[in-house]
Short mmCIF file of C-alpha atoms in Angstrom, two decimals:
data_model
loop_
_atom_site.label_atom_id
_atom_site.label_comp_id
_atom_site.label_asym_id
_atom_site.label_seq_id
_atom_site.Cartn_x
_atom_site.Cartn_y
_atom_site.Cartn_z
CA MET A 17 -4.62 -7.21 54.45
CA ALA A 18 -6.72 -4.73 52.47
CA LYS A 19 -9.50 -6.13 50.35
CA SER A 20 -9.48 -5.73 46.60
CA ARG A 21 -12.25 -3.97 44.74
CA SER A 22 -13.60 -7.25 43.39
CA GLN A 23 -13.86 -8.73 46.90
CA ILE A 24 -15.70 -5.64 48.17
CA GLN A 25 -18.18 -5.83 45.28
CA LYS A 26 -18.69 -9.55 45.84
CA GLU A 27 -19.53 -9.06 49.52
CA TYR A 28 -21.85 -6.21 48.61
CA ARG A 29 -23.76 -8.43 46.17
CA GLU A 30 -24.05 -11.19 48.77
CA ARG A 31 -25.54 -8.74 51.28
CA LYS A 32 -28.00 -7.47 48.68
CA LYS A 33 -29.10 -11.04 47.92
CA LEU A 34 -29.75 -11.77 51.60
CA LYS A 35 -31.56 -8.48 52.12
CA GLU A 36 -33.74 -8.20 49.00
CA GLY A 37 -33.98 -11.82 47.89
CA LYS A 38 -35.84 -12.52 44.64
CA SER A 39 -36.31 -8.87 43.74
CA TYR A 40 -32.53 -8.39 43.59
CA LEU A 41 -32.15 -11.47 41.40
CA LYS A 42 -34.79 -10.10 39.00
CA LYS A 43 -32.98 -6.77 38.79
CA GLU A 44 -29.68 -8.50 38.09
CA SER A 45 -31.18 -10.69 35.38
CA ALA A 46 -32.80 -7.64 33.74
CA ARG A 47 -29.50 -5.77 33.88
CA VAL A 48 -27.60 -8.67 32.28
CA ILE A 49 -30.21 -9.07 29.53
CA LYS A 50 -30.08 -5.33 28.82
CA TYR A 51 -26.35 -5.38 28.06
CA TYR A 52 -26.34 -8.81 26.40
CA VAL A 53 -25.05 -8.89 22.82
CA PRO A 54 -26.18 -11.80 20.58
CA ALA A 55 -23.46 -14.17 19.44
CA ALA A 56 -24.17 -13.45 15.76
CA GLU A 57 -23.27 -9.77 16.28
CA LEU A 58 -19.99 -10.46 18.08
CA PRO A 59 -16.61 -10.60 16.31
CA THR A 60 -15.15 -14.04 15.70
CA LYS A 61 -12.57 -13.69 18.47
CA GLU A 62 -15.08 -12.58 21.12
CA ARG A 63 -17.60 -15.23 20.05
CA LYS A 64 -14.99 -17.97 20.46
CA LYS A 65 -14.12 -16.70 23.95
CA ARG A 66 -17.79 -16.68 24.96
CA ASN A 67 -18.31 -20.21 23.62
CA ALA A 68 -15.28 -21.44 25.54
CA ARG A 69 -16.56 -19.89 28.79
CA ALA A 70 -20.04 -21.33 28.21
CA LYS A 71 -18.55 -24.76 27.56
CA VAL A 72 -16.63 -24.70 30.83
CA HIS A 73 -19.72 -23.46 32.70
CA ASN A 74 -21.91 -26.22 31.24
CA GLN A 75 -19.36 -28.89 32.08
CA THR A 76 -19.18 -27.65 35.66
CA HIS A 77 -22.98 -27.54 35.94
CA ARG A 78 -23.34 -31.12 34.66
CA ARG A 79 -20.67 -32.28 37.08
CA LYS A 80 -22.52 -30.69 40.00
CA ARG A 81 -25.86 -32.14 38.89
CA ASN A 82 -24.42 -35.65 38.58
CA ALA A 83 -22.74 -35.34 41.98
CA ALA A 84 -26.01 -34.22 43.62
CA ALA A 85 -27.91 -37.10 42.02
CA LEU A 86 -25.28 -39.55 43.22
CA VAL A 87 -25.55 -38.23 46.79
CA LEU A 88 -29.33 -38.61 46.75
CA ASN A 89 -29.11 -42.18 45.47
CA GLU A 90 -26.61 -43.16 48.15
CA SER A 91 -28.65 -41.60 50.97
CA VAL A 92 -31.75 -43.71 50.13
CA THR A 93 -31.54 -47.12 51.87
CA GLU A 94 -33.84 -50.07 51.35
CA SER A 95 -35.79 -51.25 54.40
CA SER A 96 -38.55 -53.80 55.00
CA GLY A 97 -40.40 -51.45 57.36
CA TYR A 98 -40.63 -53.96 60.19
CA GLU A 99 -37.48 -53.17 62.05
CA SER A 100 -35.53 -50.06 62.75
CA ILE A 101 -31.91 -49.57 63.58
CA SER A 102 -30.81 -46.59 65.57
CA SER A 103 -27.87 -44.93 63.83
CA PRO A 104 -26.59 -41.38 63.65
CA LEU A 105 -27.91 -39.28 60.79
CA VAL A 106 -25.20 -38.48 58.25
CA VAL A 107 -25.77 -35.51 55.96
CA LYS A 108 -23.47 -35.12 52.95
CA LEU A 109 -23.10 -31.55 51.83
CA PRO A 110 -21.28 -30.50 48.66
CA LEU A 111 -17.91 -28.91 49.28
CA VAL A 112 -18.18 -25.30 48.16
CA GLY A 113 -14.44 -24.72 48.28
CA ARG A 114 -13.72 -27.68 46.04
CA ARG A 115 -16.35 -26.56 43.53
CA LYS A 116 -14.83 -23.11 43.31
CA GLY A 117 -11.39 -24.61 43.13
CA GLY A 118 -12.34 -26.71 40.12
CA LYS A 119 -13.89 -23.72 38.38
CA LYS A 120 -10.80 -21.63 38.97
CA LYS A 121 -8.65 -24.47 37.76
CA ASN A 122 -10.56 -24.72 34.49
CA THR A 123 -10.55 -20.95 34.03
CA ARG A 124 -6.83 -20.73 34.61
CA ALA A 125 -6.18 -23.64 32.25
CA LEU A 126 -8.26 -21.90 29.58
CA ALA A 127 -6.38 -18.64 30.15
CA ARG A 128 -3.04 -20.46 29.83
CA ALA A 129 -4.21 -22.06 26.59
CA HIS A 130 -5.25 -18.69 25.17
CA GLY A 131 -1.93 -17.17 26.21
CA ALA A 132 -0.02 -19.99 24.54
CA MET A 133 -2.06 -19.52 21.37
CA LYS A 134 -1.28 -15.80 21.32
CA ARG A 135 2.43 -16.45 21.78
CA LEU A 136 2.40 -19.04 19.01
CA LYS A 137 0.61 -16.61 16.68
CA VAL A 138 3.22 -13.92 17.35
CA GLU A 139 6.03 -16.38 16.72
CA LYS A 140 4.31 -17.53 13.52
CA GLU A 141 4.11 -13.93 12.23
CA LYS A 142 7.79 -13.38 12.99
CA LEU A 143 8.78 -16.59 11.21
CA LEU A 144 6.66 -15.67 8.17
CA LYS A 145 8.38 -12.27 7.97
CA LYS A 146 11.78 -13.93 8.15
CA LEU A 147 10.74 -16.43 5.48
CA LYS A 148 9.61 -13.64 3.13
CA ALA A 149 12.83 -11.69 3.71
CA LYS A 150 14.98 -14.75 3.01
CA SER A 151 12.98 -15.63 -0.11
CA ARG A 152 13.41 -12.09 -1.46
CA GLN A 153 17.11 -12.23 -0.65
CA LEU A 154 17.44 -15.56 -2.46
CA LYS A 155 15.54 -14.18 -5.45
CA ARG A 156 17.82 -11.13 -5.66
CA LEU A 157 20.86 -13.37 -5.45
CA SER A 158 19.61 -15.66 -8.22
CA THR A 159 18.77 -12.63 -10.38
CA LYS A 160 22.24 -11.23 -9.85
CA ILE A 161 23.84 -14.56 -10.78
CA ASN A 162 21.68 -14.94 -13.90
CA SER A 163 22.39 -11.40 -15.06
CA GLY A 164 26.12 -11.86 -14.40
CA THR A 165 26.34 -14.97 -16.58
CA ARG A 166 25.14 -13.09 -19.66
CA ARG A 167 27.78 -12.68 -22.34
CA PRO A 168 28.78 -9.10 -23.25
CA SER A 169 28.71 -9.95 -26.96
CA GLU A 170 25.05 -10.98 -26.80
CA PRO A 171 22.89 -8.46 -28.73
CA CYS A 172 20.76 -6.32 -26.42
CA THR A 173 17.59 -6.31 -28.52
CA PRO A 174 14.02 -5.79 -27.22
CA ASN A 175 13.34 -9.51 -27.67
CA SER A 176 16.41 -10.54 -25.66
CA LYS A 177 15.51 -8.06 -22.90
CA THR A 178 11.98 -9.47 -22.77
CA GLU A 179 13.23 -13.06 -22.52
CA LEU A 180 15.65 -12.09 -19.75
CA GLU A 181 12.88 -10.38 -17.77
CA LEU A 182 10.58 -13.39 -18.15
CA ARG A 183 13.32 -15.75 -16.95
CA GLU A 184 13.84 -13.58 -13.88
CA LEU A 185 10.10 -13.56 -13.08
CA ASP A 186 9.89 -17.38 -13.36
CA LEU A 187 6.26 -17.40 -14.53
CA THR A 188 4.02 -20.27 -15.53
CA PRO A 189 3.60 -20.87 -19.30
CA ARG A 190 0.09 -19.41 -19.28
CA ARG A 191 1.06 -16.23 -17.45
CA ARG A 192 4.24 -15.97 -19.50
CA GLU A 193 2.25 -15.45 -22.71
CA ARG A 194 0.13 -12.75 -21.05
CA VAL A 195 3.10 -10.79 -19.77
CA LYS A 196 5.33 -11.24 -22.82
CA ARG A 197 3.37 -8.92 -25.15
CA LYS A 198 3.23 -6.12 -22.58
CA SER A 199 6.93 -6.39 -21.78
CA MET A 200 7.79 -6.56 -25.48
CA LEU A 201 5.76 -3.39 -26.17
CA LYS A 202 7.57 -1.53 -23.42
CA ASN A 203 11.03 -2.59 -24.61
CA VAL A 204 10.26 -1.81 -28.27
CA VAL A 205 8.97 1.69 -27.47
CA LEU A 206 12.01 2.48 -25.32
CA HIS A 207 14.32 1.15 -28.03
CA GLU A 208 12.65 3.28 -30.73
CA ILE A 209 12.91 6.41 -28.57
CA SER A 210 16.59 5.79 -27.81
CA GLU A 211 17.30 5.18 -31.52
CA ALA A 212 15.51 8.41 -32.49
CA ARG A 213 17.50 10.37 -29.93
CA ALA A 214 20.82 8.85 -31.04
CA SER A 215 20.11 9.59 -34.72
CA THR A 216 19.87 13.37 -34.23
CA SER A 217 22.24 15.98 -32.88
CA SER A 218 19.82 18.91 -32.98
CA MET A 219 19.04 20.30 -29.55
CA TYR A 220 15.52 21.27 -30.67
CA GLU A 221 14.72 17.72 -31.83
CA ARG A 222 16.13 16.17 -28.64
CA GLN A 223 14.03 18.50 -26.52
CA SER A 224 10.97 17.54 -28.57
CA ILE A 225 11.63 13.85 -27.83
CA ALA A 226 12.05 14.64 -24.12
CA ARG A 227 8.70 16.49 -24.12
CA LEU A 228 7.01 13.42 -25.61
CA VAL A 229 8.25 10.89 -23.04
CA SER A 230 8.13 13.05 -19.90
CA GLY A 231 5.28 14.80 -18.17
CA LYS A 232 3.19 15.10 -15.00
CA LEU A 233 2.52 11.37 -14.54
CA SER A 234 6.17 10.37 -14.91
CA LYS A 235 7.05 12.92 -12.21
CA LYS A 236 4.13 11.85 -10.03
CA TYR A 237 5.07 8.15 -10.07
CA ARG A 238 8.84 8.87 -10.05
CA LEU A 239 9.61 7.17 -13.34
CA ASN A 240 12.05 9.73 -14.77
CA LEU A 241 15.06 7.67 -13.66
CA ALA A 242 13.67 4.51 -15.30
CA ILE A 243 12.88 6.45 -18.51
CA SER A 244 16.39 7.91 -18.47
CA LYS A 245 17.94 4.44 -18.19
CA GLY A 246 15.71 3.02 -20.94
CA THR A 247 16.03 5.86 -23.47
CA GLY A 248 19.37 7.45 -22.66
CA ILE A 249 17.84 10.90 -22.12
CA CYS A 250 19.34 12.87 -19.25
CA ARG A 251 17.24 12.76 -16.10
CA LYS A 252 17.65 16.51 -15.55
CA THR A 253 16.31 17.18 -19.05
CA LEU A 254 13.23 15.08 -18.28
CA LYS A 255 12.79 16.88 -14.98
CA LYS A 256 12.82 20.33 -16.65
CA VAL A 257 9.99 19.46 -19.04
CA SER A 258 6.98 21.68 -18.26
CA THR A 259 4.89 21.48 -21.46
CA LYS A 260 3.92 18.98 -24.16
CA ARG A 261 4.10 21.50 -27.02
CA ILE A 262 6.43 20.27 -29.79
CA ARG A 263 6.73 23.58 -31.65
CA PRO A 264 7.93 26.68 -29.82
CA ASP A 265 5.60 29.64 -29.46
CA ARG A 266 5.93 31.89 -32.52
CA ARG A 267 5.43 35.63 -32.06
CA ILE A 268 3.51 36.18 -35.30
CA CYS A 269 2.55 39.78 -34.63
CA ALA A 270 6.10 40.77 -33.77
CA VAL A 271 7.46 39.03 -36.88
CA LYS A 272 4.96 40.79 -39.15
CA GLN A 273 5.71 44.18 -37.61
CA LEU A 274 9.44 43.63 -38.05
CA ALA A 275 8.93 42.72 -41.72
CA LEU A 276 6.91 45.91 -42.28
CA ASP A 277 9.59 48.01 -40.59
CA VAL A 278 12.30 46.52 -42.80
CA GLU A 279 10.20 47.10 -45.92
CA ASP A 280 9.57 50.75 -44.98
CA PHE A 281 13.24 51.28 -44.27
CA MET A 282 14.33 49.84 -47.60
CA SER A 283 11.80 51.93 -49.59
CA ARG A 284 12.87 55.35 -48.25
CA GLU A 285 14.04 58.05 -50.69
CA ASP A 286 17.25 58.81 -48.80
CA ASN A 287 18.16 55.19 -48.34
CA SER A 288 21.81 54.18 -48.55
CA ARG A 289 22.86 50.55 -48.52
CA MET A 290 26.41 51.42 -47.51
CA GLN A 291 25.53 54.11 -44.98
CA PRO A 292 21.96 53.70 -43.68
CA GLY A 293 20.17 56.98 -42.96
CA LYS A 294 22.29 59.10 -45.34
CA GLY A 295 20.89 60.71 -48.46
CA ASP A 296 22.71 58.82 -51.20
CA ALA A 297 20.70 59.86 -54.25
CA ILE A 298 20.31 63.12 -56.24
CA LYS A 299 17.46 64.32 -58.47
CA ILE A 300 18.18 64.98 -62.12
CA SER A 301 15.94 66.15 -64.95
CA LYS A 302 12.39 64.86 -65.16
CA GLY A 303 12.45 63.94 -61.45
CA ARG A 304 14.65 60.90 -61.95
CA LYS A 305 17.11 59.93 -59.21
CA GLU A 306 20.70 58.97 -59.73
CA ALA A 307 23.07 57.56 -57.13
CA ASN A 308 26.21 59.53 -56.29
CA ASN A 309 29.54 57.95 -57.10
CA HIS A 310 31.35 58.47 -53.82
CA SER A 311 34.17 56.14 -54.77
CA TYR A 312 34.94 58.26 -57.84
CA LYS A 313 35.03 61.44 -55.76
CA LEU A 314 37.34 59.85 -53.28
CA SER A 315 39.69 58.67 -56.03
CA CYS A 316 39.89 62.21 -57.44
#
Protein backbone atom coordinates (compact mmCIF):
# COMPACT_ATOMS: atom_id res chain seq x y z
CA MET A 1 0.00 0.00 0.00
CA ALA A 2 1.36 3.42 -0.97
CA LYS A 3 2.36 5.74 1.82
CA SER A 4 0.61 9.03 2.34
CA ARG A 5 2.44 12.33 2.24
CA SER A 6 2.18 12.74 6.00
CA GLN A 7 3.78 9.32 6.60
CA ILE A 8 6.64 10.14 4.23
CA GLN A 9 7.28 13.45 6.00
CA LYS A 10 7.14 11.75 9.40
CA GLU A 11 9.75 9.17 8.41
CA TYR A 12 11.91 11.92 6.93
CA ARG A 13 11.83 13.85 10.22
CA GLU A 14 12.72 10.73 12.19
CA ARG A 15 15.76 10.12 9.96
CA LYS A 16 16.85 13.73 10.36
CA LYS A 17 16.61 13.44 14.15
CA LEU A 18 18.78 10.31 14.18
CA LYS A 19 21.31 11.82 11.79
CA GLU A 20 21.69 15.39 13.09
CA GLY A 21 20.53 15.04 16.69
CA LYS A 22 20.37 18.22 18.77
CA SER A 23 21.14 20.55 15.88
CA TYR A 24 17.99 19.41 14.08
CA LEU A 25 15.91 19.93 17.21
CA LYS A 26 17.28 23.48 17.54
CA LYS A 27 16.39 24.23 13.92
CA GLU A 28 12.88 22.89 14.39
CA SER A 29 12.33 24.92 17.56
CA ALA A 30 13.58 28.08 15.82
CA ARG A 31 11.29 27.40 12.87
CA VAL A 32 8.26 26.92 15.13
CA ILE A 33 9.04 30.08 17.11
CA LYS A 34 9.41 32.06 13.88
CA TYR A 35 5.89 31.24 12.71
CA TYR A 36 4.30 31.33 16.17
CA VAL A 37 1.45 33.81 16.60
CA PRO A 38 0.65 35.03 20.15
CA ALA A 39 -2.73 34.03 21.53
CA ALA A 40 -3.76 37.67 22.01
CA GLU A 41 -3.44 38.29 18.25
CA LEU A 42 -5.49 35.26 17.21
CA PRO A 43 -9.23 35.39 16.50
CA THR A 44 -11.53 34.04 19.18
CA LYS A 45 -12.28 30.85 17.25
CA GLU A 46 -8.62 30.00 16.56
CA ARG A 47 -7.62 30.86 20.14
CA LYS A 48 -10.23 28.47 21.52
CA LYS A 49 -8.99 25.69 19.23
CA ARG A 50 -5.39 26.26 20.35
CA ASN A 51 -6.40 26.24 24.03
CA ALA A 52 -8.30 22.99 23.55
CA ARG A 53 -5.29 21.34 21.88
CA ALA A 54 -2.96 22.61 24.60
CA LYS A 55 -5.30 21.29 27.28
CA VAL A 56 -5.32 17.81 25.73
CA HIS A 57 -1.52 17.91 25.35
CA ASN A 58 -1.01 18.93 28.98
CA GLN A 59 -3.34 16.22 30.23
CA THR A 60 -1.47 13.61 28.21
CA HIS A 61 1.90 14.88 29.47
CA ARG A 62 0.77 14.73 33.11
CA ARG A 63 -0.57 11.23 32.58
CA LYS A 64 2.77 10.09 31.16
CA ARG A 65 4.72 11.75 33.97
CA ASN A 66 2.57 10.12 36.65
CA ALA A 67 2.88 6.73 34.95
CA ALA A 68 6.68 7.03 34.78
CA ALA A 69 6.86 8.02 38.46
CA LEU A 70 4.67 5.06 39.39
CA VAL A 71 6.94 2.66 37.47
CA LEU A 72 10.02 4.01 39.23
CA ASN A 73 8.41 3.64 42.65
CA GLU A 74 7.39 0.06 41.97
CA SER A 75 10.83 -0.94 40.67
CA VAL A 76 12.56 0.15 43.92
CA THR A 77 12.47 -2.70 46.49
CA GLU A 78 13.49 -2.49 50.12
CA SER A 79 16.35 -4.76 51.20
CA SER A 80 18.40 -5.18 54.37
CA GLY A 81 21.64 -5.56 52.41
CA TYR A 82 22.65 -8.80 54.08
CA GLU A 83 21.07 -11.27 51.75
CA SER A 84 20.47 -11.43 48.07
CA ILE A 85 17.93 -13.34 46.08
CA SER A 86 18.64 -14.29 42.52
CA SER A 87 15.68 -13.33 40.34
CA PRO A 88 15.32 -12.32 36.72
CA LEU A 89 15.51 -8.61 36.00
CA VAL A 90 12.17 -7.20 34.87
CA VAL A 91 12.20 -3.92 32.96
CA LYS A 92 8.88 -2.13 32.45
CA LEU A 93 8.83 0.03 29.37
CA PRO A 94 5.99 2.39 28.49
CA LEU A 95 3.81 1.19 25.66
CA VAL A 96 4.31 3.61 22.78
CA GLY A 97 1.34 2.29 20.84
CA ARG A 98 -1.03 2.78 23.74
CA ARG A 99 0.22 6.32 24.32
CA LYS A 100 -0.40 7.23 20.70
CA GLY A 101 -3.73 5.49 20.80
CA GLY A 102 -4.86 7.59 23.75
CA LYS A 103 -3.73 10.79 22.06
CA LYS A 104 -5.58 9.90 18.88
CA LYS A 105 -8.62 9.01 20.91
CA ASN A 106 -8.66 12.40 22.62
CA THR A 107 -8.04 14.22 19.34
CA ARG A 108 -10.85 12.39 17.62
CA ALA A 109 -13.21 13.02 20.53
CA LEU A 110 -12.36 16.72 20.38
CA ALA A 111 -12.93 16.76 16.62
CA ARG A 112 -16.31 15.06 17.07
CA ALA A 113 -17.27 17.61 19.71
CA HIS A 114 -16.32 20.50 17.40
CA GLY A 115 -18.27 18.93 14.56
CA ALA A 116 -21.33 18.52 16.76
CA MET A 117 -21.05 22.16 17.85
CA LYS A 118 -20.90 23.31 14.23
CA ARG A 119 -23.96 21.25 13.32
CA LEU A 120 -25.85 22.61 16.30
CA LYS A 121 -24.93 26.19 15.34
CA VAL A 122 -26.20 25.64 11.79
CA GLU A 123 -29.44 24.15 13.09
CA LYS A 124 -29.80 27.07 15.52
CA GLU A 125 -29.45 29.60 12.67
CA LYS A 126 -32.06 27.76 10.62
CA LEU A 127 -34.48 27.66 13.54
CA LEU A 128 -33.97 31.37 14.23
CA LYS A 129 -34.75 32.18 10.58
CA LYS A 130 -37.91 30.08 10.75
CA LEU A 131 -38.90 31.78 14.00
CA LYS A 132 -38.46 35.25 12.48
CA ALA A 133 -40.45 34.27 9.39
CA LYS A 134 -43.30 32.87 11.49
CA SER A 135 -43.33 35.92 13.77
CA ARG A 136 -43.55 38.25 10.75
CA GLN A 137 -46.31 36.09 9.29
CA LEU A 138 -48.22 36.22 12.58
CA LYS A 139 -47.77 39.99 12.76
CA ARG A 140 -49.10 40.45 9.22
CA LEU A 141 -52.07 38.25 10.04
CA SER A 142 -52.88 40.19 13.21
CA THR A 143 -52.54 43.49 11.31
CA LYS A 144 -54.90 42.24 8.64
CA ILE A 145 -57.45 41.14 11.24
CA ASN A 146 -57.24 44.45 13.12
CA SER A 147 -57.60 46.50 9.95
CA GLY A 148 -60.53 44.34 8.81
CA THR A 149 -62.48 44.90 12.03
CA ARG A 150 -62.54 48.66 11.52
CA ARG A 151 -65.99 50.07 10.79
CA PRO A 152 -66.47 51.81 7.42
CA SER A 153 -68.40 54.63 9.08
CA GLU A 154 -65.47 55.51 11.34
CA PRO A 155 -64.02 58.93 10.34
CA CYS A 156 -60.62 58.62 8.68
CA THR A 157 -58.96 61.60 10.35
CA PRO A 158 -55.20 62.08 10.92
CA ASN A 159 -55.68 61.30 14.61
CA SER A 160 -57.52 58.04 13.91
CA LYS A 161 -54.86 57.01 11.38
CA THR A 162 -52.14 57.71 13.94
CA GLU A 163 -53.88 55.66 16.63
CA LEU A 164 -54.35 52.77 14.20
CA GLU A 165 -50.66 52.82 13.24
CA LEU A 166 -49.59 52.87 16.89
CA ARG A 167 -51.85 49.92 17.70
CA GLU A 168 -50.30 47.96 14.84
CA LEU A 169 -46.76 48.73 16.04
CA ASP A 170 -47.57 47.59 19.60
CA LEU A 171 -45.08 49.96 21.26
CA THR A 172 -44.33 50.57 24.91
CA PRO A 173 -45.94 53.68 26.49
CA ARG A 174 -42.64 55.56 26.49
CA ARG A 175 -41.85 54.86 22.85
CA ARG A 176 -45.48 55.46 21.90
CA GLU A 177 -45.25 59.13 22.93
CA ARG A 178 -42.04 59.57 20.92
CA VAL A 179 -43.48 58.10 17.75
CA LYS A 180 -46.95 59.64 18.03
CA ARG A 181 -45.91 63.23 17.23
CA LYS A 182 -43.91 62.19 14.17
CA SER A 183 -46.70 60.00 12.84
CA MET A 184 -49.27 62.72 13.54
CA LEU A 185 -47.18 65.28 11.62
CA LYS A 186 -46.95 62.98 8.62
CA ASN A 187 -50.68 62.25 8.55
CA VAL A 188 -51.64 65.92 9.00
CA VAL A 189 -49.37 67.07 6.16
CA LEU A 190 -50.72 64.40 3.81
CA HIS A 191 -54.29 65.29 4.77
CA GLU A 192 -53.71 69.01 4.12
CA ILE A 193 -52.18 68.28 0.71
CA SER A 194 -55.05 65.99 -0.29
CA GLU A 195 -57.59 68.61 0.86
CA ALA A 196 -55.83 71.34 -1.14
CA ARG A 197 -55.82 69.17 -4.24
CA ALA A 198 -59.50 68.26 -3.87
CA SER A 199 -60.53 71.91 -3.40
CA THR A 200 -59.24 73.03 -6.81
CA SER A 201 -59.99 71.97 -10.36
CA SER A 202 -57.34 74.10 -12.06
CA MET A 203 -54.69 72.05 -13.82
CA TYR A 204 -52.06 74.71 -13.10
CA GLU A 205 -52.74 74.64 -9.34
CA ARG A 206 -52.73 70.83 -9.23
CA GLN A 207 -49.40 70.73 -11.04
CA SER A 208 -48.03 73.26 -8.55
CA ILE A 209 -49.06 70.99 -5.65
CA ALA A 210 -47.43 68.01 -7.39
CA ARG A 211 -44.18 70.00 -7.80
CA LEU A 212 -44.17 70.73 -4.06
CA VAL A 213 -44.54 67.13 -2.86
CA SER A 214 -42.42 65.36 -5.49
CA GLY A 215 -38.77 65.66 -6.40
CA LYS A 216 -35.40 63.91 -6.62
CA LEU A 217 -35.46 62.37 -3.13
CA SER A 218 -38.94 60.89 -3.53
CA LYS A 219 -37.79 59.26 -6.77
CA LYS A 220 -34.50 58.13 -5.23
CA TYR A 221 -36.15 56.40 -2.26
CA ARG A 222 -39.16 55.21 -4.32
CA LEU A 223 -41.80 57.03 -2.31
CA ASN A 224 -43.98 58.27 -5.18
CA LEU A 225 -46.43 55.40 -4.73
CA ALA A 226 -46.78 56.11 -0.98
CA ILE A 227 -47.24 59.85 -1.68
CA SER A 228 -49.85 59.03 -4.31
CA LYS A 229 -51.81 56.88 -1.85
CA GLY A 230 -51.58 59.50 0.91
CA THR A 231 -52.44 62.59 -1.16
CA GLY A 232 -54.51 61.23 -4.04
CA ILE A 233 -52.18 62.68 -6.68
CA CYS A 234 -51.60 60.44 -9.68
CA ARG A 235 -48.32 58.55 -9.54
CA LYS A 236 -47.56 59.36 -13.18
CA THR A 237 -47.98 63.07 -12.46
CA LEU A 238 -45.48 62.81 -9.60
CA LYS A 239 -43.09 60.89 -11.82
CA LYS A 240 -43.16 63.59 -14.54
CA VAL A 241 -42.12 66.36 -12.14
CA SER A 242 -38.71 67.71 -13.18
CA THR A 243 -38.54 71.13 -11.47
CA LYS A 244 -39.60 72.82 -8.23
CA ARG A 245 -40.59 76.11 -9.88
CA ILE A 246 -44.18 77.08 -9.00
CA ARG A 247 -44.59 79.79 -11.64
CA PRO A 248 -44.01 78.97 -15.31
CA ASP A 249 -41.20 80.69 -17.17
CA ARG A 250 -42.47 83.99 -18.60
CA ARG A 251 -40.98 85.22 -21.87
CA ILE A 252 -40.81 88.89 -20.88
CA CYS A 253 -38.86 90.07 -23.91
CA ALA A 254 -41.22 88.36 -26.33
CA VAL A 255 -44.28 89.79 -24.55
CA LYS A 256 -42.87 93.33 -24.66
CA GLN A 257 -41.99 93.04 -28.34
CA LEU A 258 -45.49 91.77 -29.14
CA ALA A 259 -47.05 94.71 -27.27
CA LEU A 260 -44.90 97.16 -29.24
CA ASP A 261 -45.86 95.52 -32.53
CA VAL A 262 -49.56 95.77 -31.69
CA GLU A 263 -49.17 99.42 -30.69
CA ASP A 264 -47.37 100.26 -33.95
CA PHE A 265 -50.00 98.45 -35.97
CA MET A 266 -52.87 100.29 -34.30
CA SER A 267 -51.22 103.73 -34.76
CA ARG A 268 -50.70 103.49 -38.54
CA GLU A 269 -52.27 106.13 -40.83
CA ASP A 270 -53.88 103.59 -43.16
CA ASN A 271 -55.25 101.48 -40.36
CA SER A 272 -58.65 99.87 -40.77
CA ARG A 273 -60.34 98.06 -37.92
CA MET A 274 -62.66 96.17 -40.27
CA GLN A 275 -60.07 95.40 -42.94
CA PRO A 276 -56.52 95.53 -41.54
CA GLY A 277 -53.92 96.86 -43.99
CA LYS A 278 -56.39 98.86 -46.12
CA GLY A 279 -56.37 102.64 -46.31
CA ASP A 280 -59.66 103.52 -44.65
CA ALA A 281 -59.21 107.25 -44.11
CA ILE A 282 -59.13 110.32 -46.42
CA LYS A 283 -57.54 113.74 -45.90
CA ILE A 284 -59.78 116.79 -45.91
CA SER A 285 -59.00 120.47 -45.46
CA LYS A 286 -56.39 121.52 -42.92
CA GLY A 287 -54.85 118.03 -42.99
CA ARG A 288 -57.63 116.44 -40.97
CA LYS A 289 -58.59 112.83 -41.67
CA GLU A 290 -62.09 111.52 -42.03
CA ALA A 291 -63.14 107.89 -42.26
CA ASN A 292 -64.94 106.73 -45.40
CA ASN A 293 -68.50 105.53 -45.05
CA HIS A 294 -68.31 102.27 -46.97
CA SER A 295 -71.67 101.10 -45.71
CA TYR A 296 -73.34 104.20 -47.17
CA LYS A 297 -71.69 103.62 -50.55
CA LEU A 298 -72.79 100.04 -50.58
CA SER A 299 -76.38 101.00 -49.74
CA CYS A 300 -76.44 103.46 -52.66
